[in-house]
């Protein structure tokens, strides 16, 4: 409707606007090409006016043809030439030029610069005329426009400015006409192509034109008029924005560039933001797309429309997918109304306004309007097919299509359904008939089940809620009879509605009451009432429904109970409120009966017949009053508790007699007191009695003798207490005896390990020397000291704990074991099966730590002391101590991990001392030593892995100390000592560097110390490579490292031998020289003679000749020759003979 008003307004004002504009343009042409009064006819008209505005320039100019400027060259053209050229009729430029020259003889001249200026001024008009003459769609128009630049001699930059100005003139003329045509978008694209504008030039043209356009518009239109969306000038501005947006988008601008260009235009249009610009663009484009949708709908039956056509239209107009999709939905909704025989739109102006009247109290009430008859509204024949086809064309989902249909037809269907449901409640229609009408109406209006379920729920809620509201009025004034009748009618109406809805077979209505009467939902049939109102209505119904039978006894019949339950669901009353009502009404009678029966039975000598008599009366009352067992127990439990306390108070020594026990059992049966509650109350009453009996059974020894155990069990049964409660009381009683025993041991341990001063400082008391057991000060050591024996006290505590059965077993999991099954018959095979058995662990309900009788440090010290004593004990108590280690740790409250840690610490000390002594005396551990360590391991509870680790650590420590001694001596260690140390480490699998901690440099020294003397003495020769490799490998040295050591030894010794041999030769001591040279040959053998020596040749020859002349007795010729060759190589004289 808004678009229609905008269009009609435009046509009303169009004639006068066009007339005014034309008159203005004719009578007062613009004197400037930058300030134009634009025509309303569009772009071409604006170009004509633009070109016409240059007419005065053309007439005053002395040249009409720009090509004459080119012929003139660099010379000035006389004015008479221009006149002659203009009057010469010849079309040929040369002839005209001759005529111009002849004329110019007599006339004065005109300067070249003035001519060029006139030419340039005429170029914009020439561009406009060229566009008008050729048309924007002409294939040659772009080239034609481009030739004008050359013809008029205009620079490229100036020519671009002229083209953008012409484009802006055309755009302003197009926007001046408020009526937008889709062809104008293509027209602008053609114009851009004809002028060959780049994106940047196009943006500049739109921006500059926007400034001029808004300035022209705002001269005659106020801000209020420009804010009116229906004003022609506002429509022109929106059209300008639309054309600009389309031009930028179709030009392929980046998002950043697009934002920049639109922001420039928005700024020119009185500071519009980009978002405001795009909103106005969208509003401009939507009417065109709406016409496209209308056209598609009108041509639907022709098959000429498809989704692709709409997609192209949407893309052309630049609409977003979201906006276009919403318009599709609106168009589909129009067609739905048309197919229902209704107008496309529901005119909101035609809706009736609500009317109100004033009641007697002055309150305004809404006047209920008569519901219109919409039963005749239904879809035409073929509507489903047409709507399905339109849905496909509009690319709508089934859900969206169904939703639009549902939103349109809901009112019509509801009118029918509500009337039919009211008829069914009024019993003018059967439930079957009502459902058939509802279902038929559903099919007529194409309503889906999912929508109808919700609507039926709302209609049912409305119908039943209305009835409940009327009944509420009676309840508010305390009218019980009317309230009961109203609720009974509501029950009947509810059942009718339920029967109607069950025809649909929908599981949503399986729990009808929960769906319709949800008290937590304010929109349900009862949710609009407050809880107090609903509870009051139920209370009125409840009191009115109770009947009185024989002898005035109250009674609830089956029929009444069923109705009460239905009313409870209708009103959403919780069970807690129902129970409250029952207690208020029935329970005084129940409590009276229970009290009388309890008092009679509690007198004693109760029999089963007496109990059965009273029990039958109570059961009958429960049945008449429809009371559940929980409500009876609510009153009976306090009566039983009171009776139990009275019996306990009269019992001798607080222990009930046999008759008392019988009375309590009869009361439990009469009052429905279960065993758990009876035991719980008994524990509260007789706990002190049972605890006292336990303490008396302990006696002076602190251990319950066997003859007292059965009487304690009998007492437990007589008191009626549970096993768990008795066990808890038992543990509490034992704890009172247990704590002083622990405190005594704690004090003795402190006396054992602390000095007199330490103990005095800790306790704040000055103790004399005689306080300590030994009669002297304690050693003050924390560790393995055993001075002062407290083992007897510890074992007494362990006996107290175990013989009083305080240790409990708890199942912590299961494990699988293999079990052998004997053969069933002779000669059969024995079978092995896998069986899963529970795994138990001992738990200690009271511990030294949990009782607060000892600190954690002292607890660990006590356990350590016990382990040391059990380890060192060799007498008859050794086995007993050994078996009690875990029990003692549990009694102290230590975890398994802590006990293992303490055992490992003690084991480490024992291992360290023993292994150090044995390795110091024997060098290695033998089988006897290993057996001793295994015994230690077993006694201290050390695992095999932990024992192996302790042994390794101790051995490593011993060998590390040996290594320190080895290197700490001033003398160089002998090869034998090094070999023994090395082999000892290797035999234990210890790495000298990683385990013993010997550095790489010292390992190299050990290698040198071990092989050096052998090489020097000749005991290790080049043939002993395996031995050298063995030594090197055992020291953990690489092959290259071994070679470096050997080379160093050989090099150092060889240079010394050479110097000595040379000295002996010079002194004529040939025998001594030969002895040194023979030793040198031994070293040369290691490196094939390459010792790196460089003696003078003369000295070398003398030494060699002395060697060659020496006695080689005992050597074969081959060996002698080999030694000579080695020596010559070593001395660097291989060619000497």
mmCIF file with all atom_site columns, N, CA, C and O in Angstrom, residues 546-581:
data_model
loop_
_atom_site.group_PDB
_atom_site.id
_atom_site.type_symbol
_atom_site.label_atom_id
_atom_site.label_alt_id
_atom_site.label_comp_id
_atom_site.label_asym_id
_atom_site.label_entity_id
_atom_site.label_seq_id
_atom_site.pdbx_PDB_ins_code
_atom_site.Cartn_x
_atom_site.Cartn_y
_atom_site.Cartn_z
_atom_site.occupancy
_atom_site.B_iso_or_equiv
_atom_site.pdbx_formal_charge
_atom_site.auth_seq_id
_atom_site.auth_comp_id
_atom_site.auth_asym_id
_atom_site.auth_atom_id
_atom_site.pdbx_PDB_model_num
ATOM 1   N N  . UNK A 1 546 ? -17.132 -36.752 51.252 1.00 0.00 ? 546 UNK A N  1
ATOM 2   C CA . UNK A 1 546 ? -17.029 -37.792 52.274 1.00 0.00 ? 546 UNK A CA 1
ATOM 3   C C  . UNK A 1 546 ? -18.412 -38.132 52.811 1.00 0.00 ? 546 UNK A C  1
ATOM 4   O O  . UNK A 1 546 ? -19.165 -37.247 53.238 1.00 0.00 ? 546 UNK A O  1
ATOM 5   N N  . UNK A 1 547 ? -18.726 -39.417 52.774 1.00 0.00 ? 547 UNK A N  1
ATOM 6   C CA . UNK A 1 547 ? -20.023 -39.880 53.299 1.00 0.00 ? 547 UNK A CA 1
ATOM 7   C C  . UNK A 1 547 ? -19.814 -40.522 54.653 1.00 0.00 ? 547 UNK A C  1
ATOM 8   O O  . UNK A 1 547 ? -18.706 -40.916 55.013 1.00 0.00 ? 547 UNK A O  1
ATOM 9   N N  . UNK A 1 548 ? -20.885 -40.637 55.417 1.00 0.00 ? 548 UNK A N  1
ATOM 10  C CA . UNK A 1 548 ? -20.840 -41.277 56.725 1.00 0.00 ? 548 UNK A CA 1
ATOM 11  C C  . UNK A 1 548 ? -21.704 -42.530 56.703 1.00 0.00 ? 548 UNK A C  1
ATOM 12  O O  . UNK A 1 548 ? -22.872 -42.487 56.328 1.00 0.00 ? 548 UNK A O  1
ATOM 13  N N  . UNK A 1 549 ? -21.084 -43.636 57.088 1.00 0.00 ? 549 UNK A N  1
ATOM 14  C CA . UNK A 1 549 ? -21.780 -44.920 57.049 1.00 0.00 ? 549 UNK A CA 1
ATOM 15  C C  . UNK A 1 549 ? -22.463 -45.216 58.360 1.00 0.00 ? 549 UNK A C  1
ATOM 16  O O  . UNK A 1 549 ? -22.950 -44.317 59.055 1.00 0.00 ? 549 UNK A O  1
ATOM 17  N N  . UNK A 1 550 ? -22.488 -46.508 58.688 1.00 0.00 ? 550 UNK A N  1
ATOM 18  C CA . UNK A 1 550 ? -23.142 -46.947 59.924 1.00 0.00 ? 550 UNK A CA 1
ATOM 19  C C  . UNK A 1 550 ? -22.462 -46.321 61.134 1.00 0.00 ? 550 UNK A C  1
ATOM 20  O O  . UNK A 1 550 ? -21.245 -46.193 61.183 1.00 0.00 ? 550 UNK A O  1
ATOM 21  N N  . UNK A 1 551 ? -23.257 -45.980 62.094 1.00 0.00 ? 551 UNK A N  1
ATOM 22  C CA . UNK A 1 551 ? -22.766 -45.412 63.364 1.00 0.00 ? 551 UNK A CA 1
ATOM 23  C C  . UNK A 1 551 ? -22.001 -44.114 63.139 1.00 0.00 ? 551 UNK A C  1
ATOM 24  O O  . UNK A 1 551 ? -21.166 -43.727 63.940 1.00 0.00 ? 551 UNK A O  1
ATOM 25  N N  . UNK A 1 552 ? -22.296 -43.460 62.013 1.00 0.00 ? 552 UNK A N  1
ATOM 26  C CA . UNK A 1 552 ? -21.675 -42.154 61.761 1.00 0.00 ? 552 UNK A CA 1
ATOM 27  C C  . UNK A 1 552 ? -20.215 -42.193 61.400 1.00 0.00 ? 552 UNK A C  1
ATOM 28  O O  . UNK A 1 552 ? -19.530 -41.170 61.461 1.00 0.00 ? 552 UNK A O  1
ATOM 29  N N  . UNK A 1 553 ? -19.723 -43.364 61.009 1.00 0.00 ? 553 UNK A N  1
ATOM 30  C CA . UNK A 1 553 ? -18.313 -43.470 60.635 1.00 0.00 ? 553 UNK A CA 1
ATOM 31  C C  . UNK A 1 553 ? -18.084 -42.906 59.240 1.00 0.00 ? 553 UNK A C  1
ATOM 32  O O  . UNK A 1 553 ? -18.882 -43.138 58.335 1.00 0.00 ? 553 UNK A O  1
ATOM 33  N N  . UNK A 1 554 ? -16.984 -42.190 59.114 1.00 0.00 ? 554 UNK A N  1
ATOM 34  C CA . UNK A 1 554 ? -16.628 -41.614 57.823 1.00 0.00 ? 554 UNK A CA 1
ATOM 35  C C  . UNK A 1 554 ? -16.153 -42.715 56.877 1.00 0.00 ? 554 UNK A C  1
ATOM 36  O O  . UNK A 1 554 ? -15.520 -43.675 57.307 1.00 0.00 ? 554 UNK A O  1
ATOM 37  N N  . UNK A 1 555 ? -16.437 -42.505 55.589 1.00 0.00 ? 555 UNK A N  1
ATOM 38  C CA . UNK A 1 555 ? -16.068 -43.532 54.618 1.00 0.00 ? 555 UNK A CA 1
ATOM 39  C C  . UNK A 1 555 ? -15.892 -42.911 53.239 1.00 0.00 ? 555 UNK A C  1
ATOM 40  O O  . UNK A 1 555 ? -16.639 -42.021 52.848 1.00 0.00 ? 555 UNK A O  1
ATOM 41  N N  . UNK A 1 556 ? -14.876 -43.406 52.512 1.00 0.00 ? 556 UNK A N  1
ATOM 42  C CA . UNK A 1 556 ? -14.623 -42.950 51.145 1.00 0.00 ? 556 UNK A CA 1
ATOM 43  C C  . UNK A 1 556 ? -14.881 -44.125 50.206 1.00 0.00 ? 556 UNK A C  1
ATOM 44  O O  . UNK A 1 556 ? -14.168 -45.132 50.245 1.00 0.00 ? 556 UNK A O  1
ATOM 45  N N  . UNK A 1 557 ? -15.912 -44.008 49.380 1.00 0.00 ? 557 UNK A N  1
ATOM 46  C CA . UNK A 1 557 ? -16.255 -45.099 48.464 1.00 0.00 ? 557 UNK A CA 1
ATOM 47  C C  . UNK A 1 557 ? -15.282 -45.141 47.286 1.00 0.00 ? 557 UNK A C  1
ATOM 48  O O  . UNK A 1 557 ? -14.517 -44.192 47.048 1.00 0.00 ? 557 UNK A O  1
ATOM 49  N N  . UNK A 1 558 ? -15.323 -46.236 46.542 1.00 0.00 ? 558 UNK A N  1
ATOM 50  C CA . UNK A 1 558 ? -14.456 -46.371 45.370 1.00 0.00 ? 558 UNK A CA 1
ATOM 51  C C  . UNK A 1 558 ? -14.763 -45.295 44.345 1.00 0.00 ? 558 UNK A C  1
ATOM 52  O O  . UNK A 1 558 ? -13.853 -44.720 43.733 1.00 0.00 ? 558 UNK A O  1
ATOM 53  N N  . UNK A 1 559 ? -16.054 -45.023 44.156 1.00 0.00 ? 559 UNK A N  1
ATOM 54  C CA . UNK A 1 559 ? -16.445 -44.001 43.173 1.00 0.00 ? 559 UNK A CA 1
ATOM 55  C C  . UNK A 1 559 ? -15.947 -42.629 43.599 1.00 0.00 ? 559 UNK A C  1
ATOM 56  O O  . UNK A 1 559 ? -15.423 -41.851 42.792 1.00 0.00 ? 559 UNK A O  1
ATOM 57  N N  . UNK A 1 560 ? -16.096 -42.340 44.902 1.00 0.00 ? 560 UNK A N  1
ATOM 58  C CA . UNK A 1 560 ? -15.634 -41.042 45.409 1.00 0.00 ? 560 UNK A CA 1
ATOM 59  C C  . UNK A 1 560 ? -14.121 -40.920 45.277 1.00 0.00 ? 560 UNK A C  1
ATOM 60  O O  . UNK A 1 560 ? -13.593 -39.859 44.894 1.00 0.00 ? 560 UNK A O  1
ATOM 61  N N  . UNK A 1 561 ? -13.420 -42.010 45.584 1.00 0.00 ? 561 UNK A N  1
ATOM 62  C CA . UNK A 1 561 ? -11.959 -41.975 45.495 1.00 0.00 ? 561 UNK A CA 1
ATOM 63  C C  . UNK A 1 561 ? -11.495 -41.721 44.068 1.00 0.00 ? 561 UNK A C  1
ATOM 64  O O  . UNK A 1 561 ? -10.551 -40.956 43.824 1.00 0.00 ? 561 UNK A O  1
ATOM 65  N N  . UNK A 1 562 ? -12.183 -42.345 43.095 1.00 0.00 ? 562 UNK A N  1
ATOM 66  C CA . UNK A 1 562 ? -11.817 -42.151 41.690 1.00 0.00 ? 562 UNK A CA 1
ATOM 67  C C  . UNK A 1 562 ? -12.024 -40.697 41.282 1.00 0.00 ? 562 UNK A C  1
ATOM 68  O O  . UNK A 1 562 ? -11.186 -40.103 40.585 1.00 0.00 ? 562 UNK A O  1
ATOM 69  N N  . UNK A 1 563 ? -13.154 -40.108 41.730 1.00 0.00 ? 563 UNK A N  1
ATOM 70  C CA . UNK A 1 563 ? -13.417 -38.715 41.376 1.00 0.00 ? 563 UNK A CA 1
ATOM 71  C C  . UNK A 1 563 ? -12.427 -37.773 42.070 1.00 0.00 ? 563 UNK A C  1
ATOM 72  O O  . UNK A 1 563 ? -11.976 -36.777 41.487 1.00 0.00 ? 563 UNK A O  1
ATOM 73  N N  . UNK A 1 564 ? -12.087 -38.085 43.321 1.00 0.00 ? 564 UNK A N  1
ATOM 74  C CA . UNK A 1 564 ? -11.115 -37.247 44.026 1.00 0.00 ? 564 UNK A CA 1
ATOM 75  C C  . UNK A 1 564 ? -9.767  -37.247 43.299 1.00 0.00 ? 564 UNK A C  1
ATOM 76  O O  . UNK A 1 564 ? -9.103  -36.210 43.196 1.00 0.00 ? 564 UNK A O  1
ATOM 77  N N  . UNK A 1 565 ? -9.399  -38.416 42.799 1.00 0.00 ? 565 UNK A N  1
ATOM 78  C CA . UNK A 1 565 ? -8.129  -38.499 42.063 1.00 0.00 ? 565 UNK A CA 1
ATOM 79  C C  . UNK A 1 565 ? -8.197  -37.704 40.770 1.00 0.00 ? 565 UNK A C  1
ATOM 80  O O  . UNK A 1 565 ? -7.218  -37.071 40.360 1.00 0.00 ? 565 UNK A O  1
ATOM 81  N N  . UNK A 1 566 ? -9.368  -37.722 40.103 1.00 0.00 ? 566 UNK A N  1
ATOM 82  C CA . UNK A 1 566 ? -9.513  -36.937 38.866 1.00 0.00 ? 566 UNK A CA 1
ATOM 83  C C  . UNK A 1 566 ? -9.486  -35.446 39.162 1.00 0.00 ? 566 UNK A C  1
ATOM 84  O O  . UNK A 1 566 ? -8.865  -34.667 38.441 1.00 0.00 ? 566 UNK A O  1
ATOM 85  N N  . UNK A 1 567 ? -10.163 -35.051 40.232 1.00 0.00 ? 567 UNK A N  1
ATOM 86  C CA . UNK A 1 567 ? -10.159 -33.633 40.604 1.00 0.00 ? 567 UNK A CA 1
ATOM 87  C C  . UNK A 1 567 ? -8.746  -33.186 40.980 1.00 0.00 ? 567 UNK A C  1
ATOM 88  O O  . UNK A 1 567 ? -8.321  -32.072 40.659 1.00 0.00 ? 567 UNK A O  1
ATOM 89  N N  . UNK A 1 568 ? -7.996  -34.071 41.632 1.00 0.00 ? 568 UNK A N  1
ATOM 90  C CA . UNK A 1 568 ? -6.611  -33.752 41.980 1.00 0.00 ? 568 UNK A CA 1
ATOM 91  C C  . UNK A 1 568 ? -5.791  -33.452 40.731 1.00 0.00 ? 568 UNK A C  1
ATOM 92  O O  . UNK A 1 568 ? -5.014  -32.487 40.694 1.00 0.00 ? 568 UNK A O  1
ATOM 93  N N  . UNK A 1 569 ? -5.966  -34.266 39.690 1.00 0.00 ? 569 UNK A N  1
ATOM 94  C CA . UNK A 1 569 ? -5.226  -34.042 38.440 1.00 0.00 ? 569 UNK A CA 1
ATOM 95  C C  . UNK A 1 569 ? -5.705  -32.778 37.742 1.00 0.00 ? 569 UNK A C  1
ATOM 96  O O  . UNK A 1 569 ? -4.904  -32.018 37.191 1.00 0.00 ? 569 UNK A O  1
ATOM 97  N N  . UNK A 1 570 ? -7.018  -32.543 37.746 1.00 0.00 ? 570 UNK A N  1
ATOM 98  C CA . UNK A 1 570 ? -7.563  -31.355 37.074 1.00 0.00 ? 570 UNK A CA 1
ATOM 99  C C  . UNK A 1 570 ? -7.052  -30.078 37.728 1.00 0.00 ? 570 UNK A C  1
ATOM 100 O O  . UNK A 1 570 ? -6.707  -29.098 37.048 1.00 0.00 ? 570 UNK A O  1
ATOM 101 N N  . UNK A 1 571 ? -6.989  -30.082 39.052 1.00 0.00 ? 571 UNK A N  1
ATOM 102 C CA . UNK A 1 571 ? -6.573  -28.881 39.771 1.00 0.00 ? 571 UNK A CA 1
ATOM 103 C C  . UNK A 1 571 ? -5.070  -28.837 40.022 1.00 0.00 ? 571 UNK A C  1
ATOM 104 O O  . UNK A 1 571 ? -4.558  -27.856 40.564 1.00 0.00 ? 571 UNK A O  1
ATOM 105 N N  . UNK A 1 572 ? -4.364  -29.888 39.633 1.00 0.00 ? 572 UNK A N  1
ATOM 106 C CA . UNK A 1 572 ? -2.914  -29.895 39.815 1.00 0.00 ? 572 UNK A CA 1
ATOM 107 C C  . UNK A 1 572 ? -2.494  -29.797 41.267 1.00 0.00 ? 572 UNK A C  1
ATOM 108 O O  . UNK A 1 572 ? -1.561  -29.064 41.603 1.00 0.00 ? 572 UNK A O  1
ATOM 109 N N  . UNK A 1 573 ? -3.158  -30.546 42.118 1.00 0.00 ? 573 UNK A N  1
ATOM 110 C CA . UNK A 1 573 ? -2.862  -30.508 43.550 1.00 0.00 ? 573 UNK A CA 1
ATOM 111 C C  . UNK A 1 573 ? -1.789  -31.552 43.849 1.00 0.00 ? 573 UNK A C  1
ATOM 112 O O  . UNK A 1 573 ? -1.959  -32.733 43.519 1.00 0.00 ? 573 UNK A O  1
ATOM 113 N N  . UNK A 1 574 ? -0.675  -31.188 44.491 1.00 0.00 ? 574 UNK A N  1
ATOM 114 C CA . UNK A 1 574 ? 0.400   -32.155 44.781 1.00 0.00 ? 574 UNK A CA 1
ATOM 115 C C  . UNK A 1 574 ? -0.005  -33.122 45.889 1.00 0.00 ? 574 UNK A C  1
ATOM 116 O O  . UNK A 1 574 ? -0.929  -32.867 46.663 1.00 0.00 ? 574 UNK A O  1
ATOM 117 N N  . UNK A 1 575 ? 0.721   -34.226 45.995 1.00 0.00 ? 575 UNK A N  1
ATOM 118 C CA . UNK A 1 575 ? 0.443   -35.242 46.999 1.00 0.00 ? 575 UNK A CA 1
ATOM 119 C C  . UNK A 1 575 ? 0.598   -34.689 48.412 1.00 0.00 ? 575 UNK A C  1
ATOM 120 O O  . UNK A 1 575 ? -0.117  -35.091 49.330 1.00 0.00 ? 575 UNK A O  1
ATOM 121 N N  . UNK A 1 576 ? 1.546   -33.782 48.579 1.00 0.00 ? 576 UNK A N  1
ATOM 122 C CA . UNK A 1 576 ? 1.755   -33.212 49.916 1.00 0.00 ? 576 UNK A CA 1
ATOM 123 C C  . UNK A 1 576 ? 0.503   -32.502 50.417 1.00 0.00 ? 576 UNK A C  1
ATOM 124 O O  . UNK A 1 576 ? 0.130   -32.613 51.599 1.00 0.00 ? 576 UNK A O  1
ATOM 125 N N  . UNK A 1 577 ? -0.189  -31.805 49.531 1.00 0.00 ? 577 UNK A N  1
ATOM 126 C CA . UNK A 1 577 ? -1.423  -31.118 49.916 1.00 0.00 ? 577 UNK A CA 1
ATOM 127 C C  . UNK A 1 577 ? -2.542  -32.122 50.190 1.00 0.00 ? 577 UNK A C  1
ATOM 128 O O  . UNK A 1 577 ? -3.341  -31.958 51.122 1.00 0.00 ? 577 UNK A O  1
ATOM 129 N N  . UNK A 1 578 ? -2.601  -33.186 49.382 1.00 0.00 ? 578 UNK A N  1
ATOM 130 C CA . UNK A 1 578 ? -3.611  -34.231 49.601 1.00 0.00 ? 578 UNK A CA 1
ATOM 131 C C  . UNK A 1 578 ? -3.407  -34.877 50.966 1.00 0.00 ? 578 UNK A C  1
ATOM 132 O O  . UNK A 1 578 ? -4.366  -35.079 51.733 1.00 0.00 ? 578 UNK A O  1
ATOM 133 N N  . UNK A 1 579 ? -2.150  -35.197 51.269 1.00 0.00 ? 579 UNK A N  1
ATOM 134 C CA . UNK A 1 579 ? -1.856  -35.802 52.563 1.00 0.00 ? 579 UNK A CA 1
ATOM 135 C C  . UNK A 1 579 ? -2.235  -34.869 53.713 1.00 0.00 ? 579 UNK A C  1
ATOM 136 O O  . UNK A 1 579 ? -2.731  -35.308 54.757 1.00 0.00 ? 579 UNK A O  1
ATOM 137 N N  . UNK A 1 580 ? -1.997  -33.586 53.506 1.00 0.00 ? 580 UNK A N  1
ATOM 138 C CA . UNK A 1 580 ? -2.361  -32.619 54.537 1.00 0.00 ? 580 UNK A CA 1
ATOM 139 C C  . UNK A 1 580 ? -3.872  -32.622 54.779 1.00 0.00 ? 580 UNK A C  1
ATOM 140 O O  . UNK A 1 580 ? -4.337  -32.604 55.924 1.00 0.00 ? 580 UNK A O  1
ATOM 141 N N  . UNK A 1 581 ? -4.637  -32.648 53.687 1.00 0.00 ? 581 UNK A N  1
ATOM 142 C CA . UNK A 1 581 ? -6.100  -32.669 53.818 1.00 0.00 ? 581 UNK A CA 1
ATOM 143 C C  . UNK A 1 581 ? -6.571  -33.937 54.540 1.00 0.00 ? 581 UNK A C  1
ATOM 144 O O  . UNK A 1 581 ? -7.449  -33.893 55.413 1.00 0.00 ? 581 UNK A O  1
#
